[in-house]
Amino acid sequence: IHLAKTWKNVVRQVPLQYSFVDERIAEQYGSEQKMEAIFFGFSGLSLLIACLGLFGLSTFIVEQKVKEIGIRKALGASVSGIVALLSKDFLKLVLLSVLIASPLAWYFMNNWMKDFAYHINISWLVFAAAGAIALIIALFTVSVQSIKAALANPITALRRE
């Protein structure tokens, strides 16, 4: 109130316009916050679809290798050995996709952030963490089917067909 009275005494012809800094920042970056919400939603959806696809592919591969898994178990293979056998090909593909996607993501993120008044340099640790998370999710998704196949009775696998 004191500020408004002082303003009227000093500059009568110009009305006092004031706002809080947090309101101005929210106004300035509102579109980015909306884009962030949309991005998180579609990222979650794409992660779910990718995991379902990976799960389906691992189910298909396990069904094709039922006899091989049965023979390996009959000859004394461990559960961890069978899981490693089934998971290593998937993990190689996920690692390859991380190696391809990381430079592309870095390029596009740098181009997007150069329009901001204040921007940061993206560290390689962000991409390493994202790759590690992708590998863990893929390993978990594939391991579900691999462990199920490794724990199955080898006799039923060998008698089938």
GROMACS .gro file of C-alpha atoms in nm:
model
  161
    1ILE     CA    1   0.000   0.000   0.000
    2HIS     CA    2   0.281   0.235   0.083
    3LEU     CA    3   0.448   0.156  -0.248
    4ALA     CA    4   0.129   0.234  -0.442
    5LYS     CA    5   0.087   0.572  -0.267
    6THR     CA    6   0.449   0.663  -0.329
    7TRP     CA    7   0.419   0.562  -0.695
    8LYS     CA    8   0.109   0.783  -0.742
    9ASN     CA    9   0.291   1.078  -0.586
   10VAL     CA   10   0.596   1.038  -0.809
   11VAL     CA   11   0.448   0.922  -1.142
   12ARG     CA   12   0.075   0.997  -1.174
   13GLN     CA   13   0.031   0.931  -1.546
   14VAL     CA   14   0.173   0.572  -1.541
   15PRO     CA   15  -0.024   0.309  -1.346
   16LEU     CA   16   0.165   0.083  -1.108
   17GLN     CA   17   0.201  -0.269  -1.245
   18TYR     CA   18   0.360  -0.530  -1.025
   19SER     CA   19   0.386  -0.905  -1.016
   20PHE     CA   20   0.569  -1.175  -0.829
   21VAL     CA   21   0.878  -1.330  -0.980
   22ASP     CA   22   0.748  -1.686  -0.949
   23GLU     CA   23   0.433  -1.588  -1.140
   24ARG     CA   24   0.642  -1.436  -1.418
   25ILE     CA   25   0.863  -1.744  -1.442
   26ALA     CA   26   0.559  -1.974  -1.447
   27GLU     CA   27   0.413  -1.757  -1.723
   28GLN     CA   28   0.738  -1.763  -1.918
   29TYR     CA   29   0.794  -2.139  -1.895
   30GLY     CA   30   0.432  -2.257  -1.895
   31SER     CA   31   0.458  -2.415  -2.237
   32GLU     CA   32   0.768  -2.609  -2.133
   33GLN     CA   33   0.587  -2.740  -1.825
   34LYS     CA   34   0.297  -2.859  -2.041
   35MET     CA   35   0.542  -3.019  -2.281
   36GLU     CA   36   0.713  -3.189  -1.986
   37ALA     CA   37   0.386  -3.348  -1.873
   38ILE     CA   38   0.310  -3.468  -2.226
   39PHE     CA   39   0.667  -3.597  -2.262
   40PHE     CA   40   0.647  -3.797  -1.938
   41GLY     CA   41   0.313  -3.946  -2.038
   42PHE     CA   42   0.431  -4.059  -2.379
   43SER     CA   43   0.765  -4.179  -2.237
   44GLY     CA   44   0.582  -4.403  -1.993
   45LEU     CA   45   0.356  -4.532  -2.267
   46SER     CA   46   0.648  -4.605  -2.500
   47LEU     CA   47   0.837  -4.778  -2.218
   48LEU     CA   48   0.535  -4.998  -2.151
   49ILE     CA   49   0.497  -5.086  -2.520
   50ALA     CA   50   0.869  -5.160  -2.549
   51CYS     CA   51   0.861  -5.386  -2.243
   52LEU     CA   52   0.559  -5.571  -2.376
   53GLY     CA   53   0.734  -5.619  -2.710
   54LEU     CA   54   1.049  -5.739  -2.540
   55PHE     CA   55   0.847  -5.974  -2.322
   56GLY     CA   56   0.669  -6.115  -2.627
   57LEU     CA   57   0.996  -6.158  -2.814
   58SER     CA   58   1.159  -6.333  -2.519
   59THR     CA   59   0.855  -6.561  -2.488
   60PHE     CA   60   0.888  -6.647  -2.856
   61ILE     CA   61   1.262  -6.719  -2.827
   62VAL     CA   62   1.212  -6.933  -2.516
   63GLU     CA   63   0.941  -7.135  -2.693
   64GLN     CA   64   1.178  -7.195  -2.984
   65LYS     CA   65   1.457  -7.308  -2.752
   66VAL     CA   66   1.255  -7.532  -2.521
   67LYS     CA   67   1.434  -7.848  -2.633
   68GLU     CA   68   1.777  -7.684  -2.613
   69ILE     CA   69   1.701  -7.564  -2.260
   70GLY     CA   70   1.576  -7.912  -2.166
   71ILE     CA   71   1.893  -8.076  -2.297
   72ARG     CA   72   2.116  -7.822  -2.121
   73LYS     CA   73   1.929  -7.877  -1.792
   74ALA     CA   74   1.954  -8.257  -1.834
   75LEU     CA   75   2.329  -8.220  -1.883
   76GLY     CA   76   2.360  -8.014  -1.565
   77ALA     CA   77   2.332  -7.650  -1.668
   78SER     CA   78   2.251  -7.409  -1.387
   79VAL     CA   79   1.956  -7.173  -1.381
   80SER     CA   80   2.187  -6.871  -1.393
   81GLY     CA   81   2.368  -7.017  -1.695
   82ILE     CA   82   2.043  -7.064  -1.884
   83VAL     CA   83   1.922  -6.715  -1.792
   84ALA     CA   84   2.255  -6.570  -1.908
   85LEU     CA   85   2.233  -6.766  -2.233
   86LEU     CA   86   1.885  -6.634  -2.309
   87SER     CA   87   1.947  -6.277  -2.189
   88LYS     CA   88   2.282  -6.190  -2.346
   89ASP     CA   89   2.150  -6.142  -2.701
   90PHE     CA   90   1.877  -5.908  -2.581
   91LEU     CA   91   2.118  -5.707  -2.370
   92LYS     CA   92   2.355  -5.668  -2.664
   93LEU     CA   93   2.072  -5.522  -2.871
   94VAL     CA   94   1.968  -5.284  -2.593
   95LEU     CA   95   2.329  -5.169  -2.551
   96LEU     CA   96   2.357  -5.112  -2.925
   97SER     CA   97   2.038  -4.905  -2.923
   98VAL     CA   98   2.169  -4.695  -2.633
   99LEU     CA   99   2.493  -4.633  -2.823
  100ILE     CA  100   2.296  -4.520  -3.130
  101ALA     CA  101   2.036  -4.312  -2.943
  102SER     CA  102   2.268  -4.127  -2.704
  103PRO     CA  103   2.449  -3.907  -2.960
  104LEU     CA  104   2.120  -3.830  -3.133
  105ALA     CA  105   1.955  -3.734  -2.804
  106TRP     CA  106   2.254  -3.516  -2.710
  107TYR     CA  107   2.239  -3.335  -3.045
  108PHE     CA  108   1.865  -3.267  -3.031
  109MET     CA  109   1.872  -3.163  -2.665
  110ASN     CA  110   2.155  -2.918  -2.727
  111ASN     CA  111   1.967  -2.766  -3.022
  112TRP     CA  112   1.652  -2.733  -2.813
  113MET     CA  113   1.827  -2.577  -2.514
  114LYS     CA  114   2.026  -2.320  -2.709
  115ASP     CA  115   1.709  -2.106  -2.732
  116PHE     CA  116   1.693  -2.065  -2.353
  117ALA     CA  117   1.851  -1.769  -2.175
  118TYR     CA  118   2.022  -2.002  -1.928
  119HIS     CA  119   2.117  -2.351  -2.034
  120ILE     CA  120   2.346  -2.627  -1.916
  121ASN     CA  121   2.583  -2.864  -2.087
  122ILE     CA  122   2.453  -3.218  -2.082
  123SER     CA  123   2.696  -3.454  -1.914
  124TRP     CA  124   2.771  -3.800  -2.049
  125LEU     CA  125   2.671  -3.935  -1.706
  126VAL     CA  126   2.306  -3.866  -1.790
  127PHE     CA  127   2.329  -4.094  -2.091
  128ALA     CA  128   2.523  -4.357  -1.897
  129ALA     CA  129   2.254  -4.359  -1.628
  130ALA     CA  130   1.978  -4.380  -1.888
  131GLY     CA  131   2.159  -4.669  -2.059
  132ALA     CA  132   2.204  -4.850  -1.729
  133ILE     CA  133   1.835  -4.808  -1.646
  134ALA     CA  134   1.740  -4.936  -1.993
  135LEU     CA  135   1.965  -5.240  -1.948
  136ILE     CA  136   1.817  -5.314  -1.605
  137ILE     CA  137   1.460  -5.288  -1.735
  138ALA     CA  138   1.543  -5.513  -2.031
  139LEU     CA  139   1.719  -5.764  -1.807
  140PHE     CA  140   1.421  -5.775  -1.572
  141THR     CA  141   1.174  -5.812  -1.858
  142VAL     CA  142   1.368  -6.094  -2.027
  143SER     CA  143   1.462  -6.264  -1.700
  144VAL     CA  144   1.100  -6.329  -1.612
  145GLN     CA  145   1.059  -6.567  -1.907
  146SER     CA  146   1.415  -6.700  -1.883
  147ILE     CA  147   1.383  -6.799  -1.518
  148LYS     CA  148   1.045  -6.957  -1.585
  149ALA     CA  149   1.199  -7.166  -1.866
  150ALA     CA  150   1.509  -7.251  -1.662
  151LEU     CA  151   1.303  -7.377  -1.368
  152ALA     CA  152   1.078  -7.593  -1.586
  153ASN     CA  153   1.114  -7.970  -1.576
  154PRO     CA  154   1.350  -8.081  -1.858
  155ILE     CA  155   1.157  -8.406  -1.906
  156THR     CA  156   0.842  -8.225  -2.019
  157ALA     CA  157   1.047  -8.015  -2.259
  158LEU     CA  158   1.213  -8.318  -2.414
  159ARG     CA  159   0.890  -8.521  -2.441
  160ARG     CA  160   0.707  -8.242  -2.613
  161GLU     CA  161   0.643  -8.272  -2.987
   0.00000   0.00000   0.00000
